[in-house]
PDB file of C-alpha atoms in Angstrom:
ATOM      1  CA  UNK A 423     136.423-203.283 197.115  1.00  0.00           C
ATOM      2  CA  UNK A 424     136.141-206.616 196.092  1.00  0.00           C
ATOM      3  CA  UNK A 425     136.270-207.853 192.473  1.00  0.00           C
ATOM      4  CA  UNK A 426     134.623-210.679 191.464  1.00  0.00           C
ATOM      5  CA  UNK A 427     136.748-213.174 189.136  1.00  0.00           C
ATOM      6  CA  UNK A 428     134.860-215.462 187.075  1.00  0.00           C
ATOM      7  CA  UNK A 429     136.834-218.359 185.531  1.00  0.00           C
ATOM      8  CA  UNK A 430     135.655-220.333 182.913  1.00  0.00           C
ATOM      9  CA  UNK A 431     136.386-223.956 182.057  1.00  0.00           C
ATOM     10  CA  UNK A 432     137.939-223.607 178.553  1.00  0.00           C
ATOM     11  CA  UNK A 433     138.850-227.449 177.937  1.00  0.00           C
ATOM     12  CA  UNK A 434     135.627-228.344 176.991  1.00  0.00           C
ATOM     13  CA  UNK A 435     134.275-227.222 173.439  1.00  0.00           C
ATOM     14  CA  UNK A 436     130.631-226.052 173.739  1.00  0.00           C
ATOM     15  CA  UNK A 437     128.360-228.254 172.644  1.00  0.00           C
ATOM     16  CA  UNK A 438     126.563-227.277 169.066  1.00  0.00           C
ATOM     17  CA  UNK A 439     123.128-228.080 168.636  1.00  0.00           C
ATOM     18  CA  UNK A 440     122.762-230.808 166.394  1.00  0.00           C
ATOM     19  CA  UNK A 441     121.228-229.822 163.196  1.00  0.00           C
ATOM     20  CA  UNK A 442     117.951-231.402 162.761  1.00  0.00           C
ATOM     21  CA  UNK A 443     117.773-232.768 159.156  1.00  0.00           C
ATOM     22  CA  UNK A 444     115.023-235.923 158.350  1.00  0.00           C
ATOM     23  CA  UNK A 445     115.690-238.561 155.955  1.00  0.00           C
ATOM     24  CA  UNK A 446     113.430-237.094 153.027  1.00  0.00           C
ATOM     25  CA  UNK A 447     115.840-233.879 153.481  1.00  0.00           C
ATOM     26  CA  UNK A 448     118.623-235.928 153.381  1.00  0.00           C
ATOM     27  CA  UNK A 449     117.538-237.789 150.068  1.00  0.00           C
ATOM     28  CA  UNK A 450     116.555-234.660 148.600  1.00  0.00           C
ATOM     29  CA  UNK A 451     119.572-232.711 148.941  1.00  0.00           C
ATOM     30  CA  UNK A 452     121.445-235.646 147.513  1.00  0.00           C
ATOM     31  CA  UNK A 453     119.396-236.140 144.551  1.00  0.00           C
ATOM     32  CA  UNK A 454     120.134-232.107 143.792  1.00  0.00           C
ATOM     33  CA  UNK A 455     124.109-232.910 144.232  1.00  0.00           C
ATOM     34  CA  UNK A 456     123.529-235.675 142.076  1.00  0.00           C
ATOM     35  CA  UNK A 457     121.502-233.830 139.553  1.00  0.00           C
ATOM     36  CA  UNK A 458     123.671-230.883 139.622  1.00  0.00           C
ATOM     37  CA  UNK A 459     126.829-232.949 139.305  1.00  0.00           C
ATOM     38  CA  UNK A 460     125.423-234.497 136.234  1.00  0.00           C
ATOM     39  CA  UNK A 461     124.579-231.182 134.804  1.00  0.00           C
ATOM     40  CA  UNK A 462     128.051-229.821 135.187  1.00  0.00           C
ATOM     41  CA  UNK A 463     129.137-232.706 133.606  1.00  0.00           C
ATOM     42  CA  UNK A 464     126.910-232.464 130.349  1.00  0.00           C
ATOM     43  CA  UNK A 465     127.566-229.119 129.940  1.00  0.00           C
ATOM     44  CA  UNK A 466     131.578-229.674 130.321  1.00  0.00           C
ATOM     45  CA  UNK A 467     131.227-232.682 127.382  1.00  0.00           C
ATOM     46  CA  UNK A 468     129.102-230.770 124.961  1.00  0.00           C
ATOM     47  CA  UNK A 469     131.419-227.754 125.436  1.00  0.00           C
ATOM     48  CA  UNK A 470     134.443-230.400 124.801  1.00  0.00           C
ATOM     49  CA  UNK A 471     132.649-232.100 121.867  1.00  0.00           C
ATOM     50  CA  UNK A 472     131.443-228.332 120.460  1.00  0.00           C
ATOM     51  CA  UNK A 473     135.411-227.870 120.116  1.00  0.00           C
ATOM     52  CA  UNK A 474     136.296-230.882 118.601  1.00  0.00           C
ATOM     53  CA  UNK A 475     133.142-230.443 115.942  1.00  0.00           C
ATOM     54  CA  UNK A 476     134.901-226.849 115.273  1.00  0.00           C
ATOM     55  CA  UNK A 477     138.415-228.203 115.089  1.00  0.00           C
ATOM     56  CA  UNK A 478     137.140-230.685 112.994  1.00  0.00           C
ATOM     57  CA  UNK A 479     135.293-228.243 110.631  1.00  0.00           C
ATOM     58  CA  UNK A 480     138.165-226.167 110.345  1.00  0.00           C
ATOM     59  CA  UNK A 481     140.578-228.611 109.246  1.00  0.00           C
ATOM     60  CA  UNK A 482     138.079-230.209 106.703  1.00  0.00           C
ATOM     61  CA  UNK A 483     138.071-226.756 105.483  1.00  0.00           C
ATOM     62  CA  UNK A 484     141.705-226.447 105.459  1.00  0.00           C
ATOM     63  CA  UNK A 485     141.973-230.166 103.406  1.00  0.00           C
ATOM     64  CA  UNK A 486     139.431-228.799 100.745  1.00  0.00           C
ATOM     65  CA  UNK A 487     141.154-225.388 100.263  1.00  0.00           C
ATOM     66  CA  UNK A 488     144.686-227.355  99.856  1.00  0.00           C
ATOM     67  CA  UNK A 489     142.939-230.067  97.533  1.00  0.00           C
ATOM     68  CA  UNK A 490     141.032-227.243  95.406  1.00  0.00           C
ATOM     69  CA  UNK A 491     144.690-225.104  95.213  1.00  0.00           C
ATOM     70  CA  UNK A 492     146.585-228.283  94.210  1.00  0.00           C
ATOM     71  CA  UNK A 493     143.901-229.715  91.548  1.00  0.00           C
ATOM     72  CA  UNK A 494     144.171-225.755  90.346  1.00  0.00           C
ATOM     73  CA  UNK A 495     147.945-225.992  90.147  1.00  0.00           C
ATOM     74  CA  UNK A 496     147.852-229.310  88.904  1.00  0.00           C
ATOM     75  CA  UNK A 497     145.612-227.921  85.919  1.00  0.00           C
ATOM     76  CA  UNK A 498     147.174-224.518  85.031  1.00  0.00           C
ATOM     77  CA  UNK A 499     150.229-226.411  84.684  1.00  0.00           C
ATOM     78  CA  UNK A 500     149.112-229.342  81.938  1.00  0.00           C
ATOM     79  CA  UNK A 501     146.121-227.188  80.351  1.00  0.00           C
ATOM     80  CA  UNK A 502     148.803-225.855  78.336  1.00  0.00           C
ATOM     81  CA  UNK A 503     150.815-229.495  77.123  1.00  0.00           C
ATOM     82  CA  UNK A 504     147.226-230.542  76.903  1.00  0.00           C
ATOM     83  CA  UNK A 505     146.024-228.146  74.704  1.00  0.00           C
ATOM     84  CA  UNK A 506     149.532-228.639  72.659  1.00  0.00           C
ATOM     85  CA  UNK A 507     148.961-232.101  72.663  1.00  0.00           C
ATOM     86  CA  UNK A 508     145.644-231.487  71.113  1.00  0.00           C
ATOM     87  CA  UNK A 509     147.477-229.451  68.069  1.00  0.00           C
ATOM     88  CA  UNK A 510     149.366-232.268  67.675  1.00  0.00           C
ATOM     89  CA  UNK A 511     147.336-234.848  67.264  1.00  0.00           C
ATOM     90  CA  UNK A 512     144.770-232.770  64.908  1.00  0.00           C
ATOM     91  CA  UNK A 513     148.139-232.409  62.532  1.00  0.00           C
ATOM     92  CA  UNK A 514     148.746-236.155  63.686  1.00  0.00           C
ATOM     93  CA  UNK A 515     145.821-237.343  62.154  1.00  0.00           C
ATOM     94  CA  UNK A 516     145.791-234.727  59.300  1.00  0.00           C
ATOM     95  CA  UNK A 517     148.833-236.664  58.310  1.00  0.00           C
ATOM     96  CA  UNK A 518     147.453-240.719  59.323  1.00  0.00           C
ATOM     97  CA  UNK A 519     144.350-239.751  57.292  1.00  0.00           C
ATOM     98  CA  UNK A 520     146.067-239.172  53.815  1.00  0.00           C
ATOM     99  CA  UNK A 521     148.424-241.926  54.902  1.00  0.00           C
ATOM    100  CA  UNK A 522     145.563-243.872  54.833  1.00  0.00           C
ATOM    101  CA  UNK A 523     144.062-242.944  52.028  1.00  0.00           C
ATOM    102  CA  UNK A 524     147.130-243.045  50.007  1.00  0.00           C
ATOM    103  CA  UNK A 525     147.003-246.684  51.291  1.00  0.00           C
ATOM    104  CA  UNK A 526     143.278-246.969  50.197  1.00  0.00           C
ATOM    105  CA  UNK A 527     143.683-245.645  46.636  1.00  0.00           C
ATOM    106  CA  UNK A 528     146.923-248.196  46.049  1.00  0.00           C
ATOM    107  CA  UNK A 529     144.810-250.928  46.834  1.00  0.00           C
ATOM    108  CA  UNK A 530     142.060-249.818  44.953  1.00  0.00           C
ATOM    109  CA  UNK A 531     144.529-248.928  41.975  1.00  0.00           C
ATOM    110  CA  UNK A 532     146.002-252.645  42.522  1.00  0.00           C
ATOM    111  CA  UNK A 533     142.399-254.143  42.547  1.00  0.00           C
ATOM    112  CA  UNK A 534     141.379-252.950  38.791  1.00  0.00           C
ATOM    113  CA  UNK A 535     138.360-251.377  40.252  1.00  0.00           C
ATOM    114  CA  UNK A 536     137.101-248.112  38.962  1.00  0.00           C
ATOM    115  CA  UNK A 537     135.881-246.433  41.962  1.00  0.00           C
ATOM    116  CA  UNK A 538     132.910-244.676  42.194  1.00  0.00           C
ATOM    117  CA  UNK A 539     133.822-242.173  44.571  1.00  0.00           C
ATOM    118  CA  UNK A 540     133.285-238.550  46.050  1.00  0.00           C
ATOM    119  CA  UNK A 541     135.720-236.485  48.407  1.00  0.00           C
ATOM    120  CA  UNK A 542     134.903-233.326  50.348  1.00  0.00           C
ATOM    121  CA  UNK A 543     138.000-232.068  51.911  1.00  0.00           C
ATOM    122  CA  UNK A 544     139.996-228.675  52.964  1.00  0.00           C
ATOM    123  CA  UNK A 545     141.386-226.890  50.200  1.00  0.00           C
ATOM    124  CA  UNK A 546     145.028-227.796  51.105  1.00  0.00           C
ATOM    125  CA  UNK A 547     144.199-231.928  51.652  1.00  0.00           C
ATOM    126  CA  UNK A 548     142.264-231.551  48.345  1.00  0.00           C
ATOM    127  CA  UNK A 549     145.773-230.407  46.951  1.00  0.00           C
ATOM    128  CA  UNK A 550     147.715-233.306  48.493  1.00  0.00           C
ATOM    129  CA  UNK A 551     144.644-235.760  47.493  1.00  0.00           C
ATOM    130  CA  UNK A 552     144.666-234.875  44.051  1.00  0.00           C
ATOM    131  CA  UNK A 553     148.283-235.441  43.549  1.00  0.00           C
ATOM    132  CA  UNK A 554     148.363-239.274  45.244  1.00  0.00           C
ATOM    133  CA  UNK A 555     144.928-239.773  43.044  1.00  0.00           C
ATOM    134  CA  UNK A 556     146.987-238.486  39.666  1.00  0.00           C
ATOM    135  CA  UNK A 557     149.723-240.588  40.352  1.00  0.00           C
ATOM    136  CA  UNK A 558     147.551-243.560  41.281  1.00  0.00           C
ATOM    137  CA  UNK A 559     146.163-242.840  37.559  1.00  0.00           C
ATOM    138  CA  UNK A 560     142.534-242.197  39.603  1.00  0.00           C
ATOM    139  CA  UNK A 561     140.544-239.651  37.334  1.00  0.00           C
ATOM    140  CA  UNK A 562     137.125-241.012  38.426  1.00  0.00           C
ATOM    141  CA  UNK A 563     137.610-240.028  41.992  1.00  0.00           C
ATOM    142  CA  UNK A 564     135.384-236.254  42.409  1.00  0.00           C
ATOM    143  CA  UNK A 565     137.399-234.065  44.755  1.00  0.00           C
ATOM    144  CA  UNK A 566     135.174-231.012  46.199  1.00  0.00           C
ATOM    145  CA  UNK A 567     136.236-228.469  48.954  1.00  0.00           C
ATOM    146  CA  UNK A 568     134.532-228.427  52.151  1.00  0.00           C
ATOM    147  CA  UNK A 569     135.692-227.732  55.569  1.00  0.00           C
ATOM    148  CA  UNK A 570     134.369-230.726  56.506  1.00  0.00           C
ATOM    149  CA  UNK A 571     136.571-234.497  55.495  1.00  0.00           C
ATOM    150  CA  UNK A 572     133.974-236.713  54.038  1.00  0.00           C
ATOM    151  CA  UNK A 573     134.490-239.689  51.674  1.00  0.00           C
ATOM    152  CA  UNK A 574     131.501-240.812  50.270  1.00  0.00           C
ATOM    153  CA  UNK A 575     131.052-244.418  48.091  1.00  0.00           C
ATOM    154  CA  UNK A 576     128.234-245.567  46.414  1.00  0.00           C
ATOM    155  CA  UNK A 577     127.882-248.456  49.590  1.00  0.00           C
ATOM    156  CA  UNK A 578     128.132-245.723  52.076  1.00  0.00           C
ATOM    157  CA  UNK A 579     129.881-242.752  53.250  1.00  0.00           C
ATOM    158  CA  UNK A 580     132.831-242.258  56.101  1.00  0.00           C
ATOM    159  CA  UNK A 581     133.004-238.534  57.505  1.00  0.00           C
ATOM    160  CA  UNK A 582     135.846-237.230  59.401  1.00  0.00           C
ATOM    161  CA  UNK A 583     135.052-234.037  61.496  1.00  0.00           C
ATOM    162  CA  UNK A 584     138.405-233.079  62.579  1.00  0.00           C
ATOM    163  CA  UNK A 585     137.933-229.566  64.021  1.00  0.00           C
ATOM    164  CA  UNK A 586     134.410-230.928  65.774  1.00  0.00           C
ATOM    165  CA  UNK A 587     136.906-233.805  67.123  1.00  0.00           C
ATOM    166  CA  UNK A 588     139.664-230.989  68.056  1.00  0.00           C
ATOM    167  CA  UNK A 589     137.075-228.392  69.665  1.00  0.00           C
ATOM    168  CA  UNK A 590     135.655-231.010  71.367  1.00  0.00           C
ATOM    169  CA  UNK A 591     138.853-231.763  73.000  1.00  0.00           C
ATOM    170  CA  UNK A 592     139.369-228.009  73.658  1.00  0.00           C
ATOM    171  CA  UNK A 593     136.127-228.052  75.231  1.00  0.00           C
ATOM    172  CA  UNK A 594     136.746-230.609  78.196  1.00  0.00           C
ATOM    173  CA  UNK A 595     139.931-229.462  78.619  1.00  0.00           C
ATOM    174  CA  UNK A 596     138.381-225.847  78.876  1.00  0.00           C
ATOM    175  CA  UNK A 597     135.673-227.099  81.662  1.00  0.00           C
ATOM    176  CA  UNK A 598     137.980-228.806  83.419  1.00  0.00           C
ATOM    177  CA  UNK A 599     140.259-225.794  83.632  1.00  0.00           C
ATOM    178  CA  UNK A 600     137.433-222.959  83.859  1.00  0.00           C
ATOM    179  CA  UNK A 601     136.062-225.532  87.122  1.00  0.00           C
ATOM    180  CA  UNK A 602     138.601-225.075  89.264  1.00  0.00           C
ATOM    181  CA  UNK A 603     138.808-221.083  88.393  1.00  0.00           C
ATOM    182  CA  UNK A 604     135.411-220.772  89.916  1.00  0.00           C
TER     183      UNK A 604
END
């Protein structure tokens, strides 16, 4: 028996057939790199640039929450010396406005006028009026009540709302404060 051997020359690497691509396949496949390339690229920026518009949305967010909270500290806090300040001032003025008028009727009393003259006033500044206009010797002076402080001449008039002046106040300060509660 005889057995055929067979060797083979194994240095040599078979030779692959060369694949048979033309220019225009050549262009076109690197157009679709290109394209896809640019694709992966557009859609990896507006993914980036979606995050930063969210991050950027949240902490605006975050900024107006923290500005609303301190602007609704900041007025629960002097809404109360506000409104107290308010009080103040309405007995403030209560108190400048007969000052002044005390003032008013001296000089008139100093002048040797006889005034021709009408008051409307609370019942308790009617009281203190009507003492400072006895002791200026003033008996032509008509003092009426009226919630209202109005001084009328015969050349004209001067009205002092107080309360409209105080509720007025109130009122601002009340918007301001019921704002920032909504």
């Amino acid at each position: 028996m005889s057995t055929a051997q067979r060797f083979e020359d194994f240095s040599a690497a078979p030779d692959a057939p060369a694949p048979v691509f033309g220019a225009s396949q050549m262009a076109e496949a690197y157009r679709r790199g290109v394209a896809d390339g640019e694709a992966r690229a557009n859609a990896t920026l507006r993914a980036d640039l979606l995050r930063a518009l969210q991050d950027a949305a949240r902490q605006a967010q975050a900024t107006e929450e923290l500005r609303q909270s301190v602007r609704r500290e900041t007025l629960d806090t002097i809404y109360p010396v506000l409104s107290a300040v308010t009080d103040l001032l309405a007995a403030e003025g209560t108190a400048r406005l007969l000052s002044l008028l005390r003032s008013e009727i001296d000089r008139v009393v100093l002048s040797g006028a006889t005034p021709i003259c009408r008051i409307d006033a609370p019942d308790a500044f009617i009281a203190l009026l009507g003492q400072e206009l006895e002791r200026a010797g003033l008996d032509d002076v008509q003092l009426h009540p009226h919630d209202r402080t109005e001084i009328r001449f015969h050349a004209g008039r001067i009205e002092i709302d107080q309360p409209a002046l105080v509720a007025g106040v109130r009122a601002i300060l009340s918007e301001l404060h019921d704002a920032e509660e909504s």
